[in-house]
PDB file of C-alpha atoms in Angstrom:
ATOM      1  CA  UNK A   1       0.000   0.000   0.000  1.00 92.00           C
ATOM      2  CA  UNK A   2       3.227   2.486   0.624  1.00 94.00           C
ATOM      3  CA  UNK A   3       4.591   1.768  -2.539  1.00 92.00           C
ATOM      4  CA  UNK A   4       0.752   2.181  -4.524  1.00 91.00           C
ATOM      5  CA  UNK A   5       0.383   5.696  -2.344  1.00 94.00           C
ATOM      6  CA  UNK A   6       3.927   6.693  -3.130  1.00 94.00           C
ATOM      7  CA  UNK A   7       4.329   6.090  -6.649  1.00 92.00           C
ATOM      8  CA  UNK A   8       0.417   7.467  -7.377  1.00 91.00           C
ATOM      9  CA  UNK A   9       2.334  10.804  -5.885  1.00 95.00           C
ATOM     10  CA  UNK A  10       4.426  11.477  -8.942  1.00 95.00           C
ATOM     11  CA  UNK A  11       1.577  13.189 -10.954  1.00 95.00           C
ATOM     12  CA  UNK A  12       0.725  15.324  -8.068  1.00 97.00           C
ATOM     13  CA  UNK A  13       4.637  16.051  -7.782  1.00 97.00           C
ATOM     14  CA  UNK A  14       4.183  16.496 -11.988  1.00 97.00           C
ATOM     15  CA  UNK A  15       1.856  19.262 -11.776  1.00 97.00           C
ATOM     16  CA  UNK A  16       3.457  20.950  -8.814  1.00 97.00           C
ATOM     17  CA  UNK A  17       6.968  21.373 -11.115  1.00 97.00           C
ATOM     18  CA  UNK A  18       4.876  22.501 -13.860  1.00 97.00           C
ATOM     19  CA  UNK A  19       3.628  25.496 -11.664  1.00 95.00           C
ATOM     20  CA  UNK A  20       7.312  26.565 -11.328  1.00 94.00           C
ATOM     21  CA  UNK A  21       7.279  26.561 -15.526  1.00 93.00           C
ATOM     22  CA  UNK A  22       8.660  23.539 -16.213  1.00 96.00           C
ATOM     23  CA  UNK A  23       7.952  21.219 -19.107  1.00 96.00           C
ATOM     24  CA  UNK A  24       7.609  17.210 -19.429  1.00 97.00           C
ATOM     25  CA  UNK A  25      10.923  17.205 -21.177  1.00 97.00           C
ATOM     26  CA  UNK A  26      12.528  18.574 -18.159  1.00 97.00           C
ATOM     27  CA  UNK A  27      10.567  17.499 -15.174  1.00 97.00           C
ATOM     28  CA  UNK A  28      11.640  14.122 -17.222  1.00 97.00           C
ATOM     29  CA  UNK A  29      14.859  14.630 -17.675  1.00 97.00           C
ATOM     30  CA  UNK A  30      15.228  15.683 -13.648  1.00 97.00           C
ATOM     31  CA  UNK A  31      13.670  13.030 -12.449  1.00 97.00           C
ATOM     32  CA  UNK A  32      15.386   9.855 -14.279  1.00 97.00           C
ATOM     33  CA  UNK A  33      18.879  11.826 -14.239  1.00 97.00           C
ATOM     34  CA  UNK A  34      18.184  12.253 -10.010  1.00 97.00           C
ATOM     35  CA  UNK A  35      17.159   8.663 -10.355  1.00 97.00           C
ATOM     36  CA  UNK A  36      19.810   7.104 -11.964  1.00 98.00           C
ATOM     37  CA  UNK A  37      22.467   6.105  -9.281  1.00 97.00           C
ATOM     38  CA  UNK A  38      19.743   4.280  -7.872  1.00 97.00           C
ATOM     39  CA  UNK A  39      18.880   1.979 -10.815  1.00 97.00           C
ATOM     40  CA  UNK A  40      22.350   1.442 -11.808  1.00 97.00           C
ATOM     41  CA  UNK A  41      22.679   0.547  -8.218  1.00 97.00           C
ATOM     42  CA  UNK A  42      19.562  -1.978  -7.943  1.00 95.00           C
ATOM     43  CA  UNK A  43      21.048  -3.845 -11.103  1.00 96.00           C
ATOM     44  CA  UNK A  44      24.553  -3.881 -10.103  1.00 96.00           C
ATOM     45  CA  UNK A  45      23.241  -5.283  -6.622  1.00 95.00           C
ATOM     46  CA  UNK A  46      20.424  -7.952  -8.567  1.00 94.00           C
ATOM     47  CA  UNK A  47      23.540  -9.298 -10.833  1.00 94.00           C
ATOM     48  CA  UNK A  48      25.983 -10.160  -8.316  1.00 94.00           C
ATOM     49  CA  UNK A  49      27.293 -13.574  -9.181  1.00 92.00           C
ATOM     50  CA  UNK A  50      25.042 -14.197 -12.022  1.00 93.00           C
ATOM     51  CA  UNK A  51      26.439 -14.466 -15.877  1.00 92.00           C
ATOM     52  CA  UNK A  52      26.506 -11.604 -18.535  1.00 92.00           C
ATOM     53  CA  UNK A  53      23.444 -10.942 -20.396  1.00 93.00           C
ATOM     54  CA  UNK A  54      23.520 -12.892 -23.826  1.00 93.00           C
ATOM     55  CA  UNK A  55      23.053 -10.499 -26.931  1.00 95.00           C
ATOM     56  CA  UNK A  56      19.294 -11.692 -27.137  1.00 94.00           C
ATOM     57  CA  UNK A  57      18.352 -10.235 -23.371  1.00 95.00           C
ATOM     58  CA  UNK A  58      20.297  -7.202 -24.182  1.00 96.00           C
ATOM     59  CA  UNK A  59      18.028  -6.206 -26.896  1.00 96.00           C
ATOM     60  CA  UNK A  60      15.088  -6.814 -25.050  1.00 95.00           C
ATOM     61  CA  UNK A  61      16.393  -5.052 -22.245  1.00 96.00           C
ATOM     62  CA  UNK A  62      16.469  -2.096 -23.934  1.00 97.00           C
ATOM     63  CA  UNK A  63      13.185  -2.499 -25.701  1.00 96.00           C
ATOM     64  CA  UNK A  64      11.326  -2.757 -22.646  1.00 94.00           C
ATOM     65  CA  UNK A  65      13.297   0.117 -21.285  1.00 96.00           C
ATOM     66  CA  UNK A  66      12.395   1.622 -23.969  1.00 97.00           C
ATOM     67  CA  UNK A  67       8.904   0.947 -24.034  1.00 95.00           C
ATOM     68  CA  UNK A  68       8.021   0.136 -20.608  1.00 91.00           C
ATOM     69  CA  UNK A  69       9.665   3.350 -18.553  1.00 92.00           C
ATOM     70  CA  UNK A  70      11.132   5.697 -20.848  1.00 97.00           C
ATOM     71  CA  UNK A  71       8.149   5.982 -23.829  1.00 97.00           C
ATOM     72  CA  UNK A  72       5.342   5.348 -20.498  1.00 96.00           C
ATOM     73  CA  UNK A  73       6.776   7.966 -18.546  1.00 96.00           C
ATOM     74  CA  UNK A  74       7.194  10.332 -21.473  1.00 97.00           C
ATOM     75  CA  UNK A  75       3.775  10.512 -22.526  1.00 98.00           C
ATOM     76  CA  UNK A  76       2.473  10.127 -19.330  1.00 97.00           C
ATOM     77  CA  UNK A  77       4.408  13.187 -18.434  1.00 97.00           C
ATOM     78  CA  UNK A  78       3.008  14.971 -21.901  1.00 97.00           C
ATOM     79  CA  UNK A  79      -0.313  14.095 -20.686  1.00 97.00           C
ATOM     80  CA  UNK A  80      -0.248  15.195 -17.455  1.00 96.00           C
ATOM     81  CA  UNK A  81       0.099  19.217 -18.748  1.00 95.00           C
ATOM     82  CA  UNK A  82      -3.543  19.123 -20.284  1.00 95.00           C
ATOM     83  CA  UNK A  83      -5.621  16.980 -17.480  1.00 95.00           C
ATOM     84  CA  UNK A  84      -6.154  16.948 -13.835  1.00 94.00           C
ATOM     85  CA  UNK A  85      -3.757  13.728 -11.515  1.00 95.00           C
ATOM     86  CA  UNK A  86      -7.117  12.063 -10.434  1.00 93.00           C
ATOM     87  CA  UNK A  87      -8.145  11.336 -14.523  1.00 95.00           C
ATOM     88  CA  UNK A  88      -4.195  10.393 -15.332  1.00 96.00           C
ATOM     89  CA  UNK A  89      -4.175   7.723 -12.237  1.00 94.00           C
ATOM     90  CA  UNK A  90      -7.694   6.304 -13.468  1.00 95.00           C
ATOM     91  CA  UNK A  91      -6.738   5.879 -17.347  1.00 96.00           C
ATOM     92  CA  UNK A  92      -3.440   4.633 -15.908  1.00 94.00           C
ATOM     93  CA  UNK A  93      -5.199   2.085 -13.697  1.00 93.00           C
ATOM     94  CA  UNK A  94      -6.944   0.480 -17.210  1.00 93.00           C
ATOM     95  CA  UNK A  95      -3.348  -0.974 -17.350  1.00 90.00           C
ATOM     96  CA  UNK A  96      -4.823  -4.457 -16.642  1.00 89.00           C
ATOM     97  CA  UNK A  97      -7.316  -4.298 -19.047  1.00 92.00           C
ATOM     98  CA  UNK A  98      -4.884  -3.433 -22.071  1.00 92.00           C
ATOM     99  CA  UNK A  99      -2.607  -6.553 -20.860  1.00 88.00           C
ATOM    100  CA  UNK A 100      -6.043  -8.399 -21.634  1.00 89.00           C
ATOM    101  CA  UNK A 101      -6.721  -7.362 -24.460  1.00 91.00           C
ATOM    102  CA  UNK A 102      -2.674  -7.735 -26.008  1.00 89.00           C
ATOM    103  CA  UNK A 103      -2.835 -11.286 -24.669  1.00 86.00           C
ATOM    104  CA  UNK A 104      -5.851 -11.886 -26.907  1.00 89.00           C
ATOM    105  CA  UNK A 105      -4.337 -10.444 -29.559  1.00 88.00           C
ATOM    106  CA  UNK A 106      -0.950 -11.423 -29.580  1.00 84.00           C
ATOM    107  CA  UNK A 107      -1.248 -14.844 -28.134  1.00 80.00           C
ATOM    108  CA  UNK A 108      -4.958 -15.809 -28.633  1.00 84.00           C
ATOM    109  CA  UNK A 109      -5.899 -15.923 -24.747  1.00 84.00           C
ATOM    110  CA  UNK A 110      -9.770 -16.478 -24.099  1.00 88.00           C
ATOM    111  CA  UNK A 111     -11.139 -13.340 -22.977  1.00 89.00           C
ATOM    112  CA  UNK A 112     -14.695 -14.352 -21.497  1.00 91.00           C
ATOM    113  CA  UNK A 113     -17.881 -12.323 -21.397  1.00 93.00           C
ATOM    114  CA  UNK A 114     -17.540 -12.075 -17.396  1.00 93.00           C
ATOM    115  CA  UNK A 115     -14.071  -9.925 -18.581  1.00 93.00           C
ATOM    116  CA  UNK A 116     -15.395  -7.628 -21.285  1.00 94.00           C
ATOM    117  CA  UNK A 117     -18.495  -7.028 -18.618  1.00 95.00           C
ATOM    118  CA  UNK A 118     -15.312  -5.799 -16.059  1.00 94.00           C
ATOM    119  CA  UNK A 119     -13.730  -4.029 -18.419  1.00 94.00           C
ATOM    120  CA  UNK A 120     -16.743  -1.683 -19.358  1.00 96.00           C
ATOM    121  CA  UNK A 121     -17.640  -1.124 -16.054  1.00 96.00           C
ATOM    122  CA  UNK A 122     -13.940   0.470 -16.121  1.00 96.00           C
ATOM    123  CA  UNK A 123     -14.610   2.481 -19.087  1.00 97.00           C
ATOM    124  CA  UNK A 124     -17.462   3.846 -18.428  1.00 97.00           C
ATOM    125  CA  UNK A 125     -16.245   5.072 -15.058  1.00 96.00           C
ATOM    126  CA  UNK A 126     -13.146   7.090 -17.021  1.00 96.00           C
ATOM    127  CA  UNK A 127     -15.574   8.411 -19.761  1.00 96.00           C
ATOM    128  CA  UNK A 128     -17.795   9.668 -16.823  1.00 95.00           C
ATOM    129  CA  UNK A 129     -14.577  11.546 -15.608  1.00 95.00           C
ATOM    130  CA  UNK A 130     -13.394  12.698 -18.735  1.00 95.00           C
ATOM    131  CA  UNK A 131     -16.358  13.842 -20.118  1.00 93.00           C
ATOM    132  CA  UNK A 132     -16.753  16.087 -16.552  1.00 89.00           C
ATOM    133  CA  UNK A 133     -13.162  17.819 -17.421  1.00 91.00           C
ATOM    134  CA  UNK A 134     -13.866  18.248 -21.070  1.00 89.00           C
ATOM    135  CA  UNK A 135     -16.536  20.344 -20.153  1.00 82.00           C
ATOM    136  CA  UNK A 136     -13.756  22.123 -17.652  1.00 79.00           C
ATOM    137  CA  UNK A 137     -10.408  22.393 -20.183  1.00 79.00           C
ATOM    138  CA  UNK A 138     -12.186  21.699 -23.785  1.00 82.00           C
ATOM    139  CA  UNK A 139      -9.997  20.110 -26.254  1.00 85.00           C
ATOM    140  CA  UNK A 140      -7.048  20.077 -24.511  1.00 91.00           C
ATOM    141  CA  UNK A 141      -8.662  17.384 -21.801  1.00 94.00           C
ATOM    142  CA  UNK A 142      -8.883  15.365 -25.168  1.00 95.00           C
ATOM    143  CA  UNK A 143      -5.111  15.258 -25.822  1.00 95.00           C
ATOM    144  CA  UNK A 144      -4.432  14.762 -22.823  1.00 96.00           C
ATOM    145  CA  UNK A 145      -6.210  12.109 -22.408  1.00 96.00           C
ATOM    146  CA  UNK A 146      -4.920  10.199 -25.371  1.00 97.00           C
ATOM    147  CA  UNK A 147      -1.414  11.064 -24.186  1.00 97.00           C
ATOM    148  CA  UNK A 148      -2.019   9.118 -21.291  1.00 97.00           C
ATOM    149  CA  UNK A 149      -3.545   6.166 -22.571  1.00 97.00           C
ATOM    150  CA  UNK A 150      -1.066   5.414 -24.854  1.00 97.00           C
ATOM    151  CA  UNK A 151       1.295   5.438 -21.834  1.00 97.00           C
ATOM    152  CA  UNK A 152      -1.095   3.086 -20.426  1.00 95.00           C
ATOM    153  CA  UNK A 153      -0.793   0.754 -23.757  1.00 96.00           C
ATOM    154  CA  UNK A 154       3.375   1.268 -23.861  1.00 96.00           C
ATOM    155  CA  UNK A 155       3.275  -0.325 -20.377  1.00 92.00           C
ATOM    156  CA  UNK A 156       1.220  -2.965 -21.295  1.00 91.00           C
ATOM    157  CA  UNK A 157       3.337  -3.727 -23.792  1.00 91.00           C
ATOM    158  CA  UNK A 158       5.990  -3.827 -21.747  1.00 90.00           C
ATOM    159  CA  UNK A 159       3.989  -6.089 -19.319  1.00 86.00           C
ATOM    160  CA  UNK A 160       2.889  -8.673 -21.997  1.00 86.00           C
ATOM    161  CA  UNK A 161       6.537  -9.345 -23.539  1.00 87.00           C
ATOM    162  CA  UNK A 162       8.636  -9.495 -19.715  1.00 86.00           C
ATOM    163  CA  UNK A 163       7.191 -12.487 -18.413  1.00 81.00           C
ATOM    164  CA  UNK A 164       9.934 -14.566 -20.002  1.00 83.00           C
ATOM    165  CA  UNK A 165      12.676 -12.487 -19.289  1.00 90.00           C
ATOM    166  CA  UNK A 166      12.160 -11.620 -16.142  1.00 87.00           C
ATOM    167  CA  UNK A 167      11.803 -15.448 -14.951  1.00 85.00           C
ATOM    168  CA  UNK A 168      15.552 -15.652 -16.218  1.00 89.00           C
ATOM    169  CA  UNK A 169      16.866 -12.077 -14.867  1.00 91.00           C
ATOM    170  CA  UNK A 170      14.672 -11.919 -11.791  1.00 89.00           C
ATOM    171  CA  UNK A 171      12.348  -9.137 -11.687  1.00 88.00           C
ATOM    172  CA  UNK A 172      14.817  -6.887  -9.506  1.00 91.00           C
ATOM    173  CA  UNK A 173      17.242  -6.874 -11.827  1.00 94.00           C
ATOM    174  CA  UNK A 174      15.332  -6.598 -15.095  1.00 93.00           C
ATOM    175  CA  UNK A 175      13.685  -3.191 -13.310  1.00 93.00           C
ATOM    176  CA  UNK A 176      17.291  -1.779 -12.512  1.00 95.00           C
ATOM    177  CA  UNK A 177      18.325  -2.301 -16.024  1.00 96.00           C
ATOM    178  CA  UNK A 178      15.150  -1.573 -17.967  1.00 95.00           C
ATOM    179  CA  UNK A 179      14.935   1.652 -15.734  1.00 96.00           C
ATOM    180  CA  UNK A 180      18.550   2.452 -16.166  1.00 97.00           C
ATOM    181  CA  UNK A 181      18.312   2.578 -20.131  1.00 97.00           C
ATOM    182  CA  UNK A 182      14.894   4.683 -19.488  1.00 97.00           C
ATOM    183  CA  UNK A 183      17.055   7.324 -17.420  1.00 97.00           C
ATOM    184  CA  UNK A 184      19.695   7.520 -20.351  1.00 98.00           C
ATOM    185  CA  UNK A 185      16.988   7.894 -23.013  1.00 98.00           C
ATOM    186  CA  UNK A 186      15.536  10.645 -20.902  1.00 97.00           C
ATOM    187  CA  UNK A 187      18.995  12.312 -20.212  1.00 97.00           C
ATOM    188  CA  UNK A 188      19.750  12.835 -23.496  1.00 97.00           C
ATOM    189  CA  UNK A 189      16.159  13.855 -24.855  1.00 98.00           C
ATOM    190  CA  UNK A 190      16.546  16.644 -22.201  1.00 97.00           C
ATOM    191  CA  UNK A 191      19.930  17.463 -23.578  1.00 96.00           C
ATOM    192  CA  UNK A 192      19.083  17.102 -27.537  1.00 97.00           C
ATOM    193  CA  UNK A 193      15.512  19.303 -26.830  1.00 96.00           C
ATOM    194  CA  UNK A 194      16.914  21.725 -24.112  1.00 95.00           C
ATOM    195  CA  UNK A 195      19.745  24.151 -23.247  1.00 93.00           C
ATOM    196  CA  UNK A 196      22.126  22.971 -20.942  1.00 89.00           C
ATOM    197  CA  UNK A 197      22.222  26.242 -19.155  1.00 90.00           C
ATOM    198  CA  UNK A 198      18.531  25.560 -18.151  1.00 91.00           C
ATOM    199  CA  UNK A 199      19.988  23.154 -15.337  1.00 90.00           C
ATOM    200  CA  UNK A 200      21.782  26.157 -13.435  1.00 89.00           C
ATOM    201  CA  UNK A 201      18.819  28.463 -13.702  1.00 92.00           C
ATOM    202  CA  UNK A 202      16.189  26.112 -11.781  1.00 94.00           C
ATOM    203  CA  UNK A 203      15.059  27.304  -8.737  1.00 93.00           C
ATOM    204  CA  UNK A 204      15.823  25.858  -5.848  1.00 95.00           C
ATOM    205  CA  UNK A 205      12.830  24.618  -5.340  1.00 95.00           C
ATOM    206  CA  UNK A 206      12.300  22.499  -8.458  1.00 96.00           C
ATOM    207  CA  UNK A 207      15.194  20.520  -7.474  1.00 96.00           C
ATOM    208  CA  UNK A 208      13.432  19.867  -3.885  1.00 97.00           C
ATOM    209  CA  UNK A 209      10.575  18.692  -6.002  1.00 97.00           C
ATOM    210  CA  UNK A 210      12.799  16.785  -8.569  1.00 97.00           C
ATOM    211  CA  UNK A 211      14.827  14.952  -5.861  1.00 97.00           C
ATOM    212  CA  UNK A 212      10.967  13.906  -3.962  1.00 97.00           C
ATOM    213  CA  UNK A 213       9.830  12.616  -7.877  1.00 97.00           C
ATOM    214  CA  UNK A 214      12.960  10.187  -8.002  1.00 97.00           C
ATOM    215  CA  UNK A 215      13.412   8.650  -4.787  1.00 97.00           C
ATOM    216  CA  UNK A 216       9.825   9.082  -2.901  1.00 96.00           C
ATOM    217  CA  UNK A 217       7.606   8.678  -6.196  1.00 96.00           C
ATOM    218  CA  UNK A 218       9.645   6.470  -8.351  1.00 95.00           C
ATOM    219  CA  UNK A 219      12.938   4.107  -6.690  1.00 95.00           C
ATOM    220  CA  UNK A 220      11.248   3.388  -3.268  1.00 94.00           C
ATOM    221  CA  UNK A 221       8.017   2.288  -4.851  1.00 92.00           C
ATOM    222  CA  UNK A 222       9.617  -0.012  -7.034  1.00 89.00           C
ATOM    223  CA  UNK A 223      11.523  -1.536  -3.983  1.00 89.00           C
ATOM    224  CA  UNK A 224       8.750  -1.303  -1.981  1.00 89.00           C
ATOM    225  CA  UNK A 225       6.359  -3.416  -4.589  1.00 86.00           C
ATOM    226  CA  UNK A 226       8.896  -5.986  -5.417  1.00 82.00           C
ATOM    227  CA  UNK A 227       9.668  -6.551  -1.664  1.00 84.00           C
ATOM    228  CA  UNK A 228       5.819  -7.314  -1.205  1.00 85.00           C
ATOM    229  CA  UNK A 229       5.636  -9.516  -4.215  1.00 77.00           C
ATOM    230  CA  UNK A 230       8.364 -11.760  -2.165  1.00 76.00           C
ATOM    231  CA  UNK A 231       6.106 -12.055   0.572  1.00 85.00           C
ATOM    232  CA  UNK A 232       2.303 -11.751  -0.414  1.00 82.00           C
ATOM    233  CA  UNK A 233       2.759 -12.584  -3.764  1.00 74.00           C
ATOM    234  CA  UNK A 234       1.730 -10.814  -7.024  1.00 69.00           C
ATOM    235  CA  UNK A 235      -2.260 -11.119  -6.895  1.00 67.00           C
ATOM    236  CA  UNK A 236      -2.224  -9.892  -3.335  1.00 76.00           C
ATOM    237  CA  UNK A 237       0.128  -6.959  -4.660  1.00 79.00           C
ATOM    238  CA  UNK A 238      -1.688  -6.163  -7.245  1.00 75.00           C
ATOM    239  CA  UNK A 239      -5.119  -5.663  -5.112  1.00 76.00           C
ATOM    240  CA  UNK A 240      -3.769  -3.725  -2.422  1.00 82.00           C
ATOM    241  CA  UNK A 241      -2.500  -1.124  -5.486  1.00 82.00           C
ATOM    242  CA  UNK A 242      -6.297  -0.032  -5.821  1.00 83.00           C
ATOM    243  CA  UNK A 243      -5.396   2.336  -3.054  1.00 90.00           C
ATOM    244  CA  UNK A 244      -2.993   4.644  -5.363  1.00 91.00           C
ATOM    245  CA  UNK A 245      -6.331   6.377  -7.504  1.00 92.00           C
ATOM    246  CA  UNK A 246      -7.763   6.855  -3.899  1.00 92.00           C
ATOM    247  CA  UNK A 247      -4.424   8.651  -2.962  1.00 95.00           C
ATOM    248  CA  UNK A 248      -4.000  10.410  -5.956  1.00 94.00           C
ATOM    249  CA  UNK A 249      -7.797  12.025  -5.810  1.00 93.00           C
ATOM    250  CA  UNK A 250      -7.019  12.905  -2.116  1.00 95.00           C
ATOM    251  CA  UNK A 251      -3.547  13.986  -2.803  1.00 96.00           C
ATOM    252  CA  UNK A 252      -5.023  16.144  -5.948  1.00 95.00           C
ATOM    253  CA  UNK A 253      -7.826  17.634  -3.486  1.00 94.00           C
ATOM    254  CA  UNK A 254      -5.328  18.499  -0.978  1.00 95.00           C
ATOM    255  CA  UNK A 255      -2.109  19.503  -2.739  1.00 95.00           C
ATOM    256  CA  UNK A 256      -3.252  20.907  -5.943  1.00 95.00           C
ATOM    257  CA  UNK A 257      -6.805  22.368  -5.341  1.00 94.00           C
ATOM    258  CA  UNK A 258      -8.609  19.953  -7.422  1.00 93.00           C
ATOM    259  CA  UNK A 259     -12.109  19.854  -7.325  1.00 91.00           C
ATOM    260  CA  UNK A 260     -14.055  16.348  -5.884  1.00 92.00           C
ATOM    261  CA  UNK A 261     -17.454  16.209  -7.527  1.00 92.00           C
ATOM    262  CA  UNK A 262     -20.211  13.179  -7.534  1.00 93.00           C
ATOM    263  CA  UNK A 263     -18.950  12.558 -11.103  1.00 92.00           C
ATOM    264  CA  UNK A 264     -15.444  11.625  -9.967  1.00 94.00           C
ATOM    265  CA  UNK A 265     -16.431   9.753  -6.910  1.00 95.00           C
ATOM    266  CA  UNK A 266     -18.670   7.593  -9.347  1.00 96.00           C
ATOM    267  CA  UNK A 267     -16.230   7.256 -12.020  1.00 95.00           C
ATOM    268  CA  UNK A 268     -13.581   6.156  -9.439  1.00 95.00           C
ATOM    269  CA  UNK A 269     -15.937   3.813  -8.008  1.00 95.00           C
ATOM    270  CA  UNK A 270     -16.569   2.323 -11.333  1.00 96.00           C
ATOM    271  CA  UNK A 271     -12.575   1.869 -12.069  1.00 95.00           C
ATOM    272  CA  UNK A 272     -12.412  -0.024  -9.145  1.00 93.00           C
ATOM    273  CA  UNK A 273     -15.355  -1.918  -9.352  1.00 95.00           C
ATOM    274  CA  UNK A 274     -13.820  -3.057 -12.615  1.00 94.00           C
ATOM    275  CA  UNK A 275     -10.819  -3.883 -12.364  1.00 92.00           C
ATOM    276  CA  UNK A 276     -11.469  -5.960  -9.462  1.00 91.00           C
ATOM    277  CA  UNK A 277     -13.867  -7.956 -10.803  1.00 92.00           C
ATOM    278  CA  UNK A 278     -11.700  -8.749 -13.526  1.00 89.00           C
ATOM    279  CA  UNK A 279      -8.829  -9.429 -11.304  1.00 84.00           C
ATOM    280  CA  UNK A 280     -11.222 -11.870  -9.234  1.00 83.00           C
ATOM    281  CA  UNK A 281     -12.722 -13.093 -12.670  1.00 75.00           C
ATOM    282  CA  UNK A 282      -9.106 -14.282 -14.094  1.00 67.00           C
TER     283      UNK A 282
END
């Protein structure tokens, strides 16, 4: 539950640095550079003892780094400039319905009528939210919003294609690496798309903020989630995570000024409903 509250913190964190006039490129580029050490740390740590990556692991190392934190993050980030932290955390909470629906298509899984009945109930309770903050931000809501889903779908497709890898790496070590070729990707967009002198001209306190995004809202969660996997195992995990939309509406409320309407509470409701009954349906 610390690691679901912690991590759903990053958007509110997000929108915070964007109030000091920063962009996603460098709120980004902050938060994987700040983050670094710690990844390259967590692999380095995960590998002890174990043999070199063969040439076929390397390259899908870096596709799901590619894919499952640096492209995620990215547009996630993008997304997170046009619509409020409660909508991001519910679109981003569809996650298991997109691993679904690539494990139909990709490897012909059943997908029965109990799990398309779950997986409405979830998006209906996001198109009751959205359509509430289109009325609020117009068109941008819709960008947004499509910015953020295809985050959701880039981490599904990192999701679908790890399951094999990770049972050889171990699911520390995969993170550490995957996460370590995210930071560099994100590095150097920040230094191909932005000045260099940006860096010294930050306020003070966007680095406070920065330094809270990497460590509190992105490395302890993942240590935090994989330590509970080892104990409670996955399914357990995974249900226990419904409490990061809860934080992220109350965080939003408290820390940002967002507003709590009936429309909200019923669209979260129906997210949850939904993917719960599809995790208890599978």
């Amino acid at each position: 539950m610390a690691g679901a509250i912690a991590f759903s913190g990053k958007a509110i964190v997000a929108k915070l640095l964007y109030r000091h006039g920063l962009d996603a490129v460098t709120v980004l580029g902050l938060r994987m550079l700040l983050a670094l050490p710690f990844f390259v740390a967590m692999a380095w740590w995960a590998g002890r003892g174990k043999p070199a990556l063969g040439a076929a692991d390397r390259r899908m190392v870096l596709l799901l780094g590619f894919s499952g934190y640096y492209l995620a993050s990215y547009l996630d980030f993008l997304g997170l400039q046009y619509i409020s932290a409660s909508l991001e955390r519910l679109i981003l909470y569809l996650n298991p319905t997109l691993v679904l629906a690539l494990g139909a298509l990709l490897f012909r899984q059943r997908v029965t009528l109990r799990q398309l009945a779950a997986i409405a109930l979830s998006y209906a309770g996001v198109a009751l939210v959205f359509g509430q903050e289109l009325g609020a931000q117009g068109p941008h809501a819709a960008l947004g919003t499509v910015l953020v889903f295809g985050s959701a779908v880039s981490y599904a497709v990192y999701l679908a294609f790890s399951g094999e890898i990770v049972q050889r790496l171990g699911a520390l070590r995969l993170v550490g690496l995957a996460s370590t070729v995210a930071c560099l990707l994100c590095i150097g967009q920040f230094l191909l798309l932005r000045p260099l002198g940006l860096v010294a001209e930050l306020p003070a306190a966007a680095w406070s903020l920065s330094l809270l995004n990497a460590t509190a809202c992105t490395v302890a969660p993942v240590l935090m989630v994989m330590m509970a996997i080892e104990r409670i195992g996955p399914a357990l995990t995974a249900q226990t995570g419904m409490v990061g939309p809860l934080s992220t509406l109350a965080m939003g409320i408290v820390f940002l000024g967002e507003p709590f309407t009936a429309s909200i509470a019923a669209g979260t409701l129906l997210v949850l409903l939904g993917i719960w009954l599809l995790a208890r349906w599978r």
